[in-house]
Amino acid sequence: MSRIPVTKTPKAYVGGKFIRSESGRVFPLNNKRGQFLCNIPECTRKDTRNAVEVAGKAGGAWASRTSYNRGQILYRLGEMMEARAEELAQAVAITGAVTLAAARREVASTIDRVVYYSGWTDKYEQVLGNTNPVAGPFFNFSVTEPVGVIGVFASDSPSLLGLISQVLPIITSGNSVVALASSTNPYPAVLLGEMLATSDLPGGVLNILTGFRDELLETFASHEHIRGLDLSLDVDGKKQAEILAAESIKRLKVREQENTRYWSSEKAQSVYAIRSFLEFKTTWHPIGV
Amino acid sequence: MPSIVVNKYPLKRLIDEVGPVDQIAIEERVAKFTTRSIKKGSKIQGLNLAVSMVDLTTLEGKDSPGKVQSLCQKAQSPDSELNTPQVAAVCVYPAMVKHARKFLGDSPVKIASVATGFPSGQYPLRTRLQEVKQAVKDGTDEIDMVIHRGAFLSGQVQTVQDEIAAVAEACGEATLKVILEVSELETYDNIRAASFLAMNVLRSNDFIKTSTGKTSGNATLANNQVMLEAIRDFYLESGTPIAMKPAGGIKTAKQALHYLVAVKETLGDEWLNNRRYRFGASSLLNDLLMQLRKQDQGVYQAPWKFSDASSGY
Amino acid sequence: MPTQRKNSRNTRRRKTPELLFGDLWEFDPAPESADPKLKESYSLYIDGQQSAPKSRKYFESINPGTEKALTRIPAAGKADVNDAFSAATNGLNKYWSKLSGKDRGKYLYRIARLLQDRAREFAVAESLDGGKPIKESRDFDIPMAAAHFFYYAGWADKLEYALPGGSYSPYGVVGQIIPWNFPLLMLAWKIAPALATGNCVVIKPAETTSITALKFAEILQEAELPPGVVNIVSGAGATGQLIVNHPAAKKIAFTGSTDVGKAIMRATAGTGKGLTLELGGKAANIVFEDAPIDQAVEGVINGIFFNQGHVCCAGSRLLIQESIAKTFVQKLKTRIASLRVGNPLDKNTDIGAINSKEQLDKINDLVKSGVKEGAELFQSSCSLPGQGWFFRPSLFDGVTQSHRIAREEIFGPVLSILTFRTVSEAIEKANNTAYGLSAGVWTDKGSKILKMSTALKAGVVWANTYNKFDPTSPFGGYKESGCGREGGKQGICDYLKVEY
């Protein structure tokens, strides 16, 4: 008789810790034949609030790390993922929505994307910032700064590549993130949380919730401490999010709820994705004695 | 503070105490004075005020009693056609003082004499003081001394101050003007520090003065402003009013009006008189007179209508 | 300092030495005499034509220095705004999108030059209509407006250097709404980068200051700008709403209050329209004890009284280090005594008229609240003209973070003074606001400047200077002060849709 395997309880990843929802609620994840796979935490407004709080605390320290150090940490994340690539592929394919072969390609692209952004940490400033030759005796320069806590609704499909493609450019520059994983297949995001825990990314910089957009949209869009949103949403959701985000003038990027073709293409990675969640600060100083 | 630290960097300590000056910001500040529009009655009043503040100066190796005589004549009666005030003073070398006194007699026009090894000051203190005493004895009302810039820049600020105090004492009743020679001090920080250094041993209505006119840099609105602000701060702190004299480089009536605007807006009405403010200048007077005649007669004037004008072309 | 010697002539101390800023030498009136060449009535500028509004409605533009009407301004209605967008769409398809960057640039160069030619005329019109001192409109607003056209003209054929490696395209037609504090300059900030990047424009000036925008139409005609590329529709908030909601507007650029900015963001929700918002501010101007004090005083004065304090980035919260607070406030009071409030057209006026009665009421209301909440009010004793809307330069001492005057934007010549003891307290107080447009730092220590500049959450940080602007220098806010940047390379990027 074969050994009875130990099953894993999926958990959300907040502040470097693995949590259940404070509500105690879960929802079942089934494969495409309707067979039960596992229970996923159904995170709530309060879970979001807690995640924003830890993201707010972690962000400052993350942003003040050297660019070189941020690059090393993100590259280390790529290494972790590469080592567990097959496990990730299994997770992407777990519901049967994509084939294992497609899942393996997605994981490969995802790891490459992590490496792509890890290389930007100490370069985007050189491309986007500049000194300004003002007409006067002043030294004037514009530098970029992270915006703060950014809320992300990850793409449903691709479930892993979408999440990474949305989140990586945001944390590359020192922002911190509260992300809601794909609702249709949160399992790769759960696994990613486990890899984050063993990478050197400080706890709280990237927080991954599981649950449903409908339930959390209002909280994400209206929470004043969340300074920007990168949301994969349907049309109605977009409008509602933008209306609510207006109250605290959030930086906004809204996208299709799923767009495998886009996220799989090279066009989906860009220094301008980093730029979307940067502030520009211009400093004037006289040149004199 | 432990004295070992105090004595180590006296100039830095002095600057720390009186505070720094930002170059760009103060130059921006004074640029605003030049945008003031002085028209009609206020222009005539300002030009006349400027005339009354001129220290009409001749400081040349070729100065002679004859030159000083014509200077004194011009000082007492700047323009035959206009009802202008007399200038404040004539400013001459020590050897010319007795001639000037002869020509001016008891005229209200003062005699100012440069002294103390003008313009370098690189002479023994004993002879510098002797010069001052002799000029006073010869009848000068005012002494324009130079500070020892070498000592100042090498940090011997106490020496500089002691020398100023010694000269002030040698002046007796004569008014003292302390020339900082701003172009050699180079920074506004130094100018502000040197102003305080001098003011602390000066008497009410003694002057601080920008320049000798013998180096490449002269009075500018900016270094004038640094000194006006030092005077203001010192006055509000101590109650002792110190007077101000920019010298060198002020050649036009328009410039003079800008300086007066600076005085009006920095020190106020009580400095708008020749007891508290002077211009050290030689060619300025003729331009003031030209502008006054223009105001009076309505037409622009030719330079040769003014005595001692340099241009006959 | 070397020993202070007390000479016998010094010993008779006065009680409290004071300076007297009186009228011993008073400046005669020096009104700027250039002709602003105003018309009795203005037209909208649509499709390259001066046209009467289909709404048939007009309103008067009032001179805030005299409270008298200057001219009649058309109030564009729905049909007019529709016409403007049709013209803009047509201008885009027929002309502007077909021109090379080089040729777009040439039109912008022409506009810059023509504006320089008529600078004095525009300056007088600006001061008459808006109340700002002529020396500011003459030396700042108009030359800076021309400089923006000149700067962005050069970008038109060099866009690939602004977005290296990027794939981008213009939005198409953009709707722009500008405020009354820098009427022509804000128009230049908006129009110049929009045209350089290949967009066409429908722009609405603020209703109290439409004259220079409508005069600007004359310059566009002189420059022979193709019809429809720029359309100028005057009117009040209702006209602005028509612009924001018009389906042909692919991007909205707005400068004004935070409340209206939020309303615009809500109105454009779900439409995919691009947004640049330049909103309110409550900037901290932070003075450390090691600052160059007199220059800091001047910077604080310039920070709050420039343009009567009608400046979104005004340094309206002064944070002084406690050790120098008393001296510093005294110096501010002395300095205020020599500020000249009066006729905006007088070349010697430092502080002109408050832009509108409505704004004056708002300032009065906030000042009353400051007094009521226990802050100590000091006002200049200067005389004010008998006619017109004027407000004395004012300071509030003893203000705390919770006072309304420390939190709300006053947009007038009123400074709130707070103190701090340490660097971290200064940073905490400065950032304790929903706004984040600008900040000032005064210290003689270079490393402290960079520390402060890094810690302050503001889009512009002025170190040992204040209220400096330049076409090459990006401007815009953090947090609720808006999104996007205007000016510089960044200003180009915000008028292009970037694909990624």
mmCIF file of N, CA and C in Angstrom, chain A residues 127-130 132-136 138 140-146 224 227 235 238-239 242-253 255 262 267-273 275-276 279-286, chain C residues 162-166 258 261-262 265-266 268-272 277 279 449-450 453-465 468-470 472-474 476-480 482-485 489-490 493-494 498-500:
data_model
loop_
_atom_site.group_PDB
_atom_site.id
_atom_site.type_symbol
_atom_site.label_atom_id
_atom_site.label_comp_id
_atom_site.label_asym_id
_atom_site.label_seq_id
_atom_site.Cartn_x
_atom_site.Cartn_y
_atom_site.Cartn_z
ATOM 1 N N VAL A 127 17.730 56.268 -16.281
ATOM 2 C CA VAL A 127 16.968 56.488 -17.511
ATOM 3 C C VAL A 127 15.877 57.537 -17.307
ATOM 4 N N LEU A 128 15.232 57.485 -16.142
ATOM 5 C CA LEU A 128 14.047 58.313 -15.935
ATOM 6 C C LEU A 128 14.357 59.641 -15.246
ATOM 7 N N GLY A 129 15.333 59.661 -14.373
ATOM 8 C CA GLY A 129 15.677 60.895 -13.669
ATOM 9 C C GLY A 129 16.676 61.695 -14.478
ATOM 10 N N ASN A 130 16.921 62.919 -14.069
ATOM 11 C CA ASN A 130 17.862 63.742 -14.808
ATOM 12 C C ASN A 130 18.143 65.041 -14.060
ATOM 13 N N ASN A 132 18.279 69.167 -14.598
ATOM 14 C CA ASN A 132 17.553 70.087 -15.473
ATOM 15 C C ASN A 132 18.330 71.393 -15.604
ATOM 16 N N PRO A 133 18.645 71.783 -16.831
ATOM 17 C CA PRO A 133 19.481 72.978 -17.018
ATOM 18 C C PRO A 133 18.658 74.266 -16.920
ATOM 19 N N VAL A 134 18.290 74.639 -15.703
ATOM 20 C CA VAL A 134 17.440 75.818 -15.534
ATOM 21 C C VAL A 134 18.209 77.096 -15.845
ATOM 22 N N ALA A 135 17.457 78.132 -16.204
ATOM 23 C CA ALA A 135 18.072 79.400 -16.590
ATOM 24 C C ALA A 135 18.376 80.232 -15.351
ATOM 25 N N GLY A 136 19.347 79.795 -14.575
ATOM 26 C CA GLY A 136 19.709 80.547 -13.379
ATOM 27 C C GLY A 136 20.800 79.806 -12.635
ATOM 28 N N PHE A 138 21.368 77.724 -10.400
ATOM 29 C CA PHE A 138 20.845 76.673 -9.534
ATOM 30 C C PHE A 138 21.233 75.304 -10.056
ATOM 31 N N ASN A 140 19.723 71.838 -10.339
ATOM 32 C CA ASN A 140 18.350 71.343 -10.300
ATOM 33 C C ASN A 140 18.331 69.917 -10.814
ATOM 34 N N PHE A 141 17.762 69.042 -10.011
ATOM 35 C CA PHE A 141 17.723 67.645 -10.438
ATOM 36 C C PHE A 141 16.399 67.003 -10.074
ATOM 37 N N SER A 142 15.951 66.093 -10.945
ATOM 38 C CA SER A 142 14.731 65.341 -10.690
ATOM 39 C C SER A 142 15.107 63.894 -10.427
ATOM 40 N N VAL A 143 14.676 63.398 -9.290
ATOM 41 C CA VAL A 143 14.898 61.989 -8.979
ATOM 42 C C VAL A 143 13.540 61.321 -8.799
ATOM 43 N N THR A 144 13.535 60.006 -8.878
ATOM 44 C CA THR A 144 12.279 59.297 -8.680
ATOM 45 C C THR A 144 12.216 58.791 -7.249
ATOM 46 N N GLU A 145 11.000 58.645 -6.783
ATOM 47 C CA GLU A 145 10.795 58.022 -5.476
ATOM 48 C C GLU A 145 9.621 57.076 -5.588
ATOM 49 N N PRO A 146 9.633 55.998 -4.793
ATOM 50 C CA PRO A 146 8.463 55.126 -4.801
ATOM 51 C C PRO A 146 7.245 55.872 -4.269
ATOM 52 N N GLU A 224 -7.106 54.947 2.133
ATOM 53 C CA GLU A 224 -6.286 56.130 1.820
ATOM 54 C C GLU A 224 -4.792 55.863 1.876
ATOM 55 N N ARG A 227 -1.606 54.041 -2.033
ATOM 56 C CA ARG A 227 -1.362 55.241 -2.831
ATOM 57 C C ARG A 227 -1.480 54.973 -4.328
ATOM 58 N N VAL A 235 -15.009 45.523 -16.818
ATOM 59 C CA VAL A 235 -15.359 46.918 -17.127
ATOM 60 C C VAL A 235 -16.056 47.616 -15.968
ATOM 61 N N LYS A 238 -13.689 48.423 -13.147
ATOM 62 C CA LYS A 238 -12.773 49.532 -13.444
ATOM 63 C C LYS A 238 -13.385 50.856 -13.056
ATOM 64 N N LYS A 239 -14.640 51.044 -13.487
ATOM 65 C CA LYS A 239 -15.285 52.333 -13.232
ATOM 66 C C LYS A 239 -15.440 52.564 -11.734
ATOM 67 N N GLU A 242 -12.128 53.410 -10.094
ATOM 68 C CA GLU A 242 -11.627 54.753 -10.390
ATOM 69 C C GLU A 242 -12.401 55.818 -9.639
ATOM 70 N N ILE A 243 -13.701 55.607 -9.499
ATOM 71 C CA ILE A 243 -14.511 56.574 -8.751
ATOM 72 C C ILE A 243 -14.047 56.619 -7.296
ATOM 73 N N LEU A 244 -13.860 55.454 -6.714
ATOM 74 C CA LEU A 244 -13.456 55.419 -5.308
ATOM 75 C C LEU A 244 -12.015 55.916 -5.109
ATOM 76 N N ALA A 245 -11.169 55.623 -6.090
ATOM 77 C CA ALA A 245 -9.759 56.022 -5.971
ATOM 78 C C ALA A 245 -9.596 57.535 -6.038
ATOM 79 N N ALA A 246 -10.585 58.211 -6.640
ATOM 80 C CA ALA A 246 -10.491 59.661 -6.802
ATOM 81 C C ALA A 246 -10.405 60.371 -5.459
ATOM 82 N N GLU A 247 -11.051 59.802 -4.458
ATOM 83 C CA GLU A 247 -11.132 60.504 -3.175
ATOM 84 C C GLU A 247 -9.745 60.737 -2.568
ATOM 85 N N SER A 248 -8.804 59.827 -2.808
ATOM 86 C CA SER A 248 -7.455 60.075 -2.303
ATOM 87 C C SER A 248 -6.437 60.170 -3.442
ATOM 88 N N ILE A 249 -6.924 60.461 -4.641
ATOM 89 C CA ILE A 249 -6.070 60.695 -5.812
ATOM 90 C C ILE A 249 -4.969 59.629 -5.936
ATOM 91 N N LYS A 250 -5.409 58.404 -6.105
ATOM 92 C CA LYS A 250 -4.441 57.318 -6.254
ATOM 93 C C LYS A 250 -3.895 57.273 -7.675
ATOM 94 N N ARG A 251 -2.654 56.800 -7.774
ATOM 95 C CA ARG A 251 -2.081 56.509 -9.094
ATOM 96 C C ARG A 251 -2.727 55.219 -9.575
ATOM 97 N N LEU A 252 -3.192 55.207 -10.826
ATOM 98 C CA LEU A 252 -4.018 54.104 -11.299
ATOM 99 C C LEU A 252 -3.486 53.460 -12.556
ATOM 100 N N LYS A 253 -3.556 52.136 -12.566
ATOM 101 C CA LYS A 253 -3.320 51.407 -13.809
ATOM 102 C C LYS A 253 -4.373 50.305 -13.817
ATOM 103 N N ARG A 255 -6.392 47.173 -15.999
ATOM 104 C CA ARG A 255 -6.090 46.255 -17.091
ATOM 105 C C ARG A 255 -7.238 45.276 -17.280
ATOM 106 N N TYR A 262 -1.005 39.033 -23.888
ATOM 107 C CA TYR A 262 -0.226 40.220 -23.544
ATOM 108 C C TYR A 262 0.888 39.895 -22.552
ATOM 109 N N LYS A 267 6.505 42.724 -24.710
ATOM 110 C CA LYS A 267 5.993 44.090 -24.539
ATOM 111 C C LYS A 267 5.506 44.347 -23.122
ATOM 112 N N ALA A 268 5.195 43.258 -22.416
ATOM 113 C CA ALA A 268 4.642 43.418 -21.070
ATOM 114 C C ALA A 268 5.705 43.782 -20.045
ATOM 115 N N GLN A 269 6.958 43.782 -20.441
ATOM 116 C CA GLN A 269 7.987 44.207 -19.484
ATOM 117 C C GLN A 269 8.662 45.466 -19.988
ATOM 118 N N SER A 270 8.739 46.466 -19.105
ATOM 119 C CA SER A 270 9.211 47.766 -19.575
ATOM 120 C C SER A 270 9.632 48.627 -18.390
ATOM 121 N N VAL A 271 10.577 49.493 -18.647
ATOM 122 C CA VAL A 271 10.938 50.472 -17.620
ATOM 123 C C VAL A 271 9.753 51.407 -17.355
ATOM 124 N N TYR A 272 8.864 51.508 -18.347
ATOM 125 C CA TYR A 272 7.704 52.393 -18.155
ATOM 126 C C TYR A 272 6.666 51.785 -17.223
ATOM 127 N N ALA A 273 6.757 50.464 -17.035
ATOM 128 C CA ALA A 273 5.921 49.843 -15.998
ATOM 129 C C ALA A 273 6.431 50.259 -14.622
ATOM 130 N N ARG A 275 7.933 53.101 -14.135
ATOM 131 C CA ARG A 275 7.629 54.536 -14.057
ATOM 132 C C ARG A 275 6.209 54.810 -13.570
ATOM 133 N N SER A 276 5.282 53.891 -13.865
ATOM 134 C CA SER A 276 3.881 54.118 -13.486
ATOM 135 C C SER A 276 3.690 54.309 -11.996
ATOM 136 N N GLU A 279 7.048 58.632 -8.106
ATOM 137 C CA GLU A 279 6.860 60.074 -8.052
ATOM 138 C C GLU A 279 8.156 60.709 -8.516
ATOM 139 N N PHE A 280 8.052 61.882 -9.138
ATOM 140 C CA PHE A 280 9.256 62.627 -9.483
ATOM 141 C C PHE A 280 9.414 63.779 -8.504
ATOM 142 N N LYS A 281 10.593 63.845 -7.933
ATOM 143 C CA LYS A 281 10.886 64.950 -7.006
ATOM 144 C C LYS A 281 11.996 65.803 -7.593
ATOM 145 N N THR A 282 11.735 67.082 -7.665
ATOM 146 C CA THR A 282 12.710 68.001 -8.242
ATOM 147 C C THR A 282 13.251 68.909 -7.148
ATOM 148 N N THR A 283 14.556 68.950 -7.019
ATOM 149 C CA THR A 283 15.185 69.764 -5.982
ATOM 150 C C THR A 283 16.003 70.884 -6.622
ATOM 151 N N TRP A 284 15.818 72.070 -6.071
ATOM 152 C CA TRP A 284 16.576 73.244 -6.523
ATOM 153 C C TRP A 284 17.585 73.612 -5.450
ATOM 154 N N HIS A 285 18.792 73.884 -5.873
ATOM 155 C CA HIS A 285 19.752 74.408 -4.907
ATOM 156 C C HIS A 285 20.655 75.440 -5.567
ATOM 157 N N PRO A 286 20.860 76.567 -4.893
ATOM 158 C CA PRO A 286 21.707 77.598 -5.501
ATOM 159 C C PRO A 286 23.149 77.127 -5.612
ATOM 160 N N ALA C 162 12.935 61.496 -25.078
ATOM 161 C CA ALA C 162 12.226 61.655 -23.804
ATOM 162 C C ALA C 162 11.776 60.299 -23.272
ATOM 163 N N LEU C 163 11.508 59.364 -24.186
ATOM 164 C CA LEU C 163 11.021 58.049 -23.785
ATOM 165 C C LEU C 163 11.871 56.980 -24.454
ATOM 166 N N PRO C 164 13.120 56.868 -24.041
ATOM 167 C CA PRO C 164 14.008 55.918 -24.731
ATOM 168 C C PRO C 164 13.460 54.490 -24.657
ATOM 169 N N GLY C 165 13.464 53.846 -25.773
ATOM 170 C CA GLY C 165 12.999 52.458 -25.807
ATOM 171 C C GLY C 165 11.498 52.304 -25.708
ATOM 172 N N GLY C 166 10.794 53.416 -25.609
ATOM 173 C CA GLY C 166 9.349 53.353 -25.402
ATOM 174 C C GLY C 166 8.582 53.344 -26.709
ATOM 175 N N THR C 258 -8.097 70.874 -5.199
ATOM 176 C CA THR C 258 -8.129 69.435 -4.988
ATOM 177 C C THR C 258 -9.548 68.890 -5.101
ATOM 178 N N GLY C 261 -10.390 68.605 -8.671
ATOM 179 C CA GLY C 261 -9.555 67.539 -9.229
ATOM 180 C C GLY C 261 -10.152 66.167 -8.958
ATOM 181 N N LYS C 262 -10.635 65.984 -7.727
ATOM 182 C CA LYS C 262 -11.261 64.705 -7.387
ATOM 183 C C LYS C 262 -12.531 64.493 -8.203
ATOM 184 N N MET C 265 -11.632 63.361 -11.581
ATOM 185 C CA MET C 265 -11.192 61.965 -11.574
ATOM 186 C C MET C 265 -12.412 61.033 -11.525
ATOM 187 N N ARG C 266 -13.416 61.427 -10.731
ATOM 188 C CA ARG C 266 -14.626 60.598 -10.676
ATOM 189 C C ARG C 266 -15.361 60.632 -12.012
ATOM 190 N N THR C 268 -14.235 61.066 -14.961
ATOM 191 C CA THR C 268 -13.579 60.360 -16.068
ATOM 192 C C THR C 268 -13.402 58.863 -15.762
ATOM 193 N N ALA C 269 -13.868 58.433 -14.602
ATOM 194 C CA ALA C 269 -13.696 57.023 -14.216
ATOM 195 C C ALA C 269 -14.305 56.107 -15.266
ATOM 196 N N GLY C 270 -13.570 55.079 -15.618
ATOM 197 C CA GLY C 270 -14.082 54.083 -16.547
ATOM 198 C C GLY C 270 -14.049 54.501 -18.007
ATOM 199 N N THR C 271 -13.609 55.730 -18.287
ATOM 200 C CA THR C 271 -13.606 56.193 -19.680
ATOM 201 C C THR C 271 -12.273 55.940 -20.355
ATOM 202 N N GLY C 272 -11.252 55.618 -19.578
ATOM 203 C CA GLY C 272 -9.927 55.431 -20.173
ATOM 204 C C GLY C 272 -9.224 56.734 -20.508
ATOM 205 N N LEU C 277 -3.238 66.044 -13.105
ATOM 206 C CA LEU C 277 -3.890 66.925 -12.145
ATOM 207 C C LEU C 277 -2.822 67.674 -11.360
ATOM 208 N N LEU C 279 -2.904 70.068 -8.311
ATOM 209 C CA LEU C 279 -3.930 70.520 -7.366
ATOM 210 C C LEU C 279 -3.329 71.371 -6.249
ATOM 211 N N ILE C 449 20.526 69.318 3.690
ATOM 212 C CA ILE C 449 19.607 69.617 2.587
ATOM 213 C C ILE C 449 19.207 68.331 1.875
ATOM 214 N N LEU C 450 20.204 67.488 1.572
ATOM 215 C CA LEU C 450 19.892 66.265 0.838
ATOM 216 C C LEU C 450 19.075 65.308 1.694
ATOM 217 N N SER C 453 15.593 66.839 1.649
ATOM 218 C CA SER C 453 15.018 66.698 0.320
ATOM 219 C C SER C 453 14.539 65.269 0.089
ATOM 220 N N THR C 454 15.281 64.313 0.620
ATOM 221 C CA THR C 454 14.886 62.918 0.468
ATOM 222 C C THR C 454 13.669 62.587 1.326
ATOM 223 N N ALA C 455 13.622 63.165 2.511
ATOM 224 C CA ALA C 455 12.563 62.789 3.451
ATOM 225 C C ALA C 455 11.237 63.495 3.191
ATOM 226 N N LEU C 456 11.281 64.645 2.557
ATOM 227 C CA LEU C 456 10.045 65.409 2.375
ATOM 228 C C LEU C 456 9.218 64.826 1.237
ATOM 229 N N LYS C 457 7.962 64.599 1.510
ATOM 230 C CA LYS C 457 7.087 64.026 0.495
ATOM 231 C C LYS C 457 6.476 65.166 -0.309
ATOM 232 N N ALA C 458 7.222 65.623 -1.283
ATOM 233 C CA ALA C 458 6.773 66.749 -2.094
ATOM 234 C C ALA C 458 7.427 66.671 -3.463
ATOM 235 N N GLY C 459 6.711 67.135 -4.464
ATOM 236 C CA GLY C 459 7.198 67.044 -5.835
ATOM 237 C C GLY C 459 8.310 68.025 -6.158
ATOM 238 N N VAL C 460 8.331 69.143 -5.436
ATOM 239 C CA VAL C 460 9.383 70.129 -5.643
ATOM 240 C C VAL C 460 9.948 70.515 -4.286
ATOM 241 N N VAL C 461 11.252 70.475 -4.171
ATOM 242 C CA VAL C 461 11.887 70.928 -2.930
ATOM 243 C C VAL C 461 12.838 72.065 -3.285
ATOM 244 N N TRP C 462 12.590 73.192 -2.667
ATOM 245 C CA TRP C 462 13.476 74.341 -2.868
ATOM 246 C C TRP C 462 14.416 74.442 -1.680
ATOM 247 N N ALA C 463 15.699 74.328 -1.929
ATOM 248 C CA ALA C 463 16.675 74.440 -0.851
ATOM 249 C C ALA C 463 17.340 75.805 -0.941
ATOM 250 N N ASN C 464 17.277 76.555 0.135
ATOM 251 C CA ASN C 464 17.827 77.916 0.194
ATOM 252 C C ASN C 464 17.337 78.793 -0.952
ATOM 253 N N THR C 465 16.134 78.527 -1.390
ATOM 254 C CA THR C 465 15.459 79.378 -2.370
ATOM 255 C C THR C 465 13.995 78.980 -2.304
ATOM 256 N N LYS C 468 10.770 78.977 -7.338
ATOM 257 C CA LYS C 468 11.537 79.070 -8.576
ATOM 258 C C LYS C 468 10.896 78.139 -9.605
ATOM 259 N N PHE C 469 10.818 78.623 -10.820
ATOM 260 C CA PHE C 469 10.189 77.835 -11.880
ATOM 261 C C PHE C 469 11.047 77.926 -13.130
ATOM 262 N N ASP C 470 10.954 76.911 -13.942
ATOM 263 C CA ASP C 470 11.718 76.928 -15.180
ATOM 264 C C ASP C 470 11.083 75.913 -16.124
ATOM 265 N N THR C 472 12.412 73.835 -17.946
ATOM 266 C CA THR C 472 13.120 72.547 -17.945
ATOM 267 C C THR C 472 12.876 71.749 -16.670
ATOM 268 N N SER C 473 12.222 72.365 -15.703
ATOM 269 C CA SER C 473 12.123 71.765 -14.369
ATOM 270 C C SER C 473 10.721 71.226 -14.123
ATOM 271 N N PRO C 474 10.597 69.895 -13.940
ATOM 272 C CA PRO C 474 9.255 69.337 -13.759
ATOM 273 C C PRO C 474 8.595 69.815 -12.476
ATOM 274 N N GLY C 476 4.944 69.320 -10.016
ATOM 275 C CA GLY C 476 3.728 68.551 -9.765
ATOM 276 C C GLY C 476 3.845 67.854 -8.431
ATOM 277 N N GLY C 477 2.709 67.303 -7.962
ATOM 278 C CA GLY C 477 2.671 66.910 -6.565
ATOM 279 C C GLY C 477 2.583 65.432 -6.264
ATOM 280 N N TYR C 478 2.865 65.145 -4.996
ATOM 281 C CA TYR C 478 2.638 63.836 -4.403
ATOM 282 C C TYR C 478 1.214 63.841 -3.841
ATOM 283 N N LYS C 479 0.781 62.687 -3.438
ATOM 284 C CA LYS C 479 -0.454 62.496 -2.678
ATOM 285 C C LYS C 479 -1.628 63.290 -3.287
ATOM 286 N N GLU C 480 -2.371 64.035 -2.455
ATOM 287 C CA GLU C 480 -3.563 64.707 -2.981
ATOM 288 C C GLU C 480 -3.248 66.034 -3.671
ATOM 289 N N GLY C 482 -1.995 65.941 -6.545
ATOM 290 C CA GLY C 482 -2.196 65.674 -7.955
ATOM 291 C C GLY C 482 -1.387 64.524 -8.489
ATOM 292 N N CYS C 483 -1.430 64.385 -9.819
ATOM 293 C CA CYS C 483 -0.642 63.346 -10.460
ATOM 294 C C CYS C 483 -0.129 63.838 -11.791
ATOM 295 N N GLY C 484 1.036 63.361 -12.157
ATOM 296 C CA GLY C 484 1.672 63.814 -13.387
ATOM 297 C C GLY C 484 2.591 64.992 -13.113
ATOM 298 N N ARG C 485 3.411 65.301 -14.097
ATOM 299 C CA ARG C 485 4.335 66.427 -13.975
ATOM 300 C C ARG C 485 4.193 67.323 -15.188
ATOM 301 N N LYS C 489 11.411 67.154 -19.192
ATOM 302 C CA LYS C 489 11.226 65.922 -19.946
ATOM 303 C C LYS C 489 9.986 65.182 -19.469
ATOM 304 N N GLN C 490 9.752 65.218 -18.151
ATOM 305 C CA GLN C 490 8.604 64.508 -17.592
ATOM 306 C C GLN C 490 7.304 65.066 -18.144
ATOM 307 N N CYS C 493 6.406 63.314 -21.289
ATOM 308 C CA CYS C 493 5.936 61.940 -21.128
ATOM 309 C C CYS C 493 4.450 61.890 -20.779
ATOM 310 N N ASP C 494 3.977 62.882 -20.024
ATOM 311 C CA ASP C 494 2.586 62.831 -19.591
ATOM 312 C C ASP C 494 1.592 63.223 -20.688
ATOM 313 N N VAL C 498 1.941 55.691 -23.386
ATOM 314 C CA VAL C 498 3.085 54.791 -23.531
ATOM 315 C C VAL C 498 2.573 53.366 -23.458
ATOM 316 N N GLU C 499 2.917 52.586 -24.426
ATOM 317 C CA GLU C 499 2.474 51.188 -24.430
ATOM 318 C C GLU C 499 3.475 50.322 -23.691
ATOM 319 N N TYR C 500 2.988 49.509 -22.828
ATOM 320 C CA TYR C 500 3.820 48.468 -22.224
ATOM 321 C C TYR C 500 2.928 47.416 -21.641
#
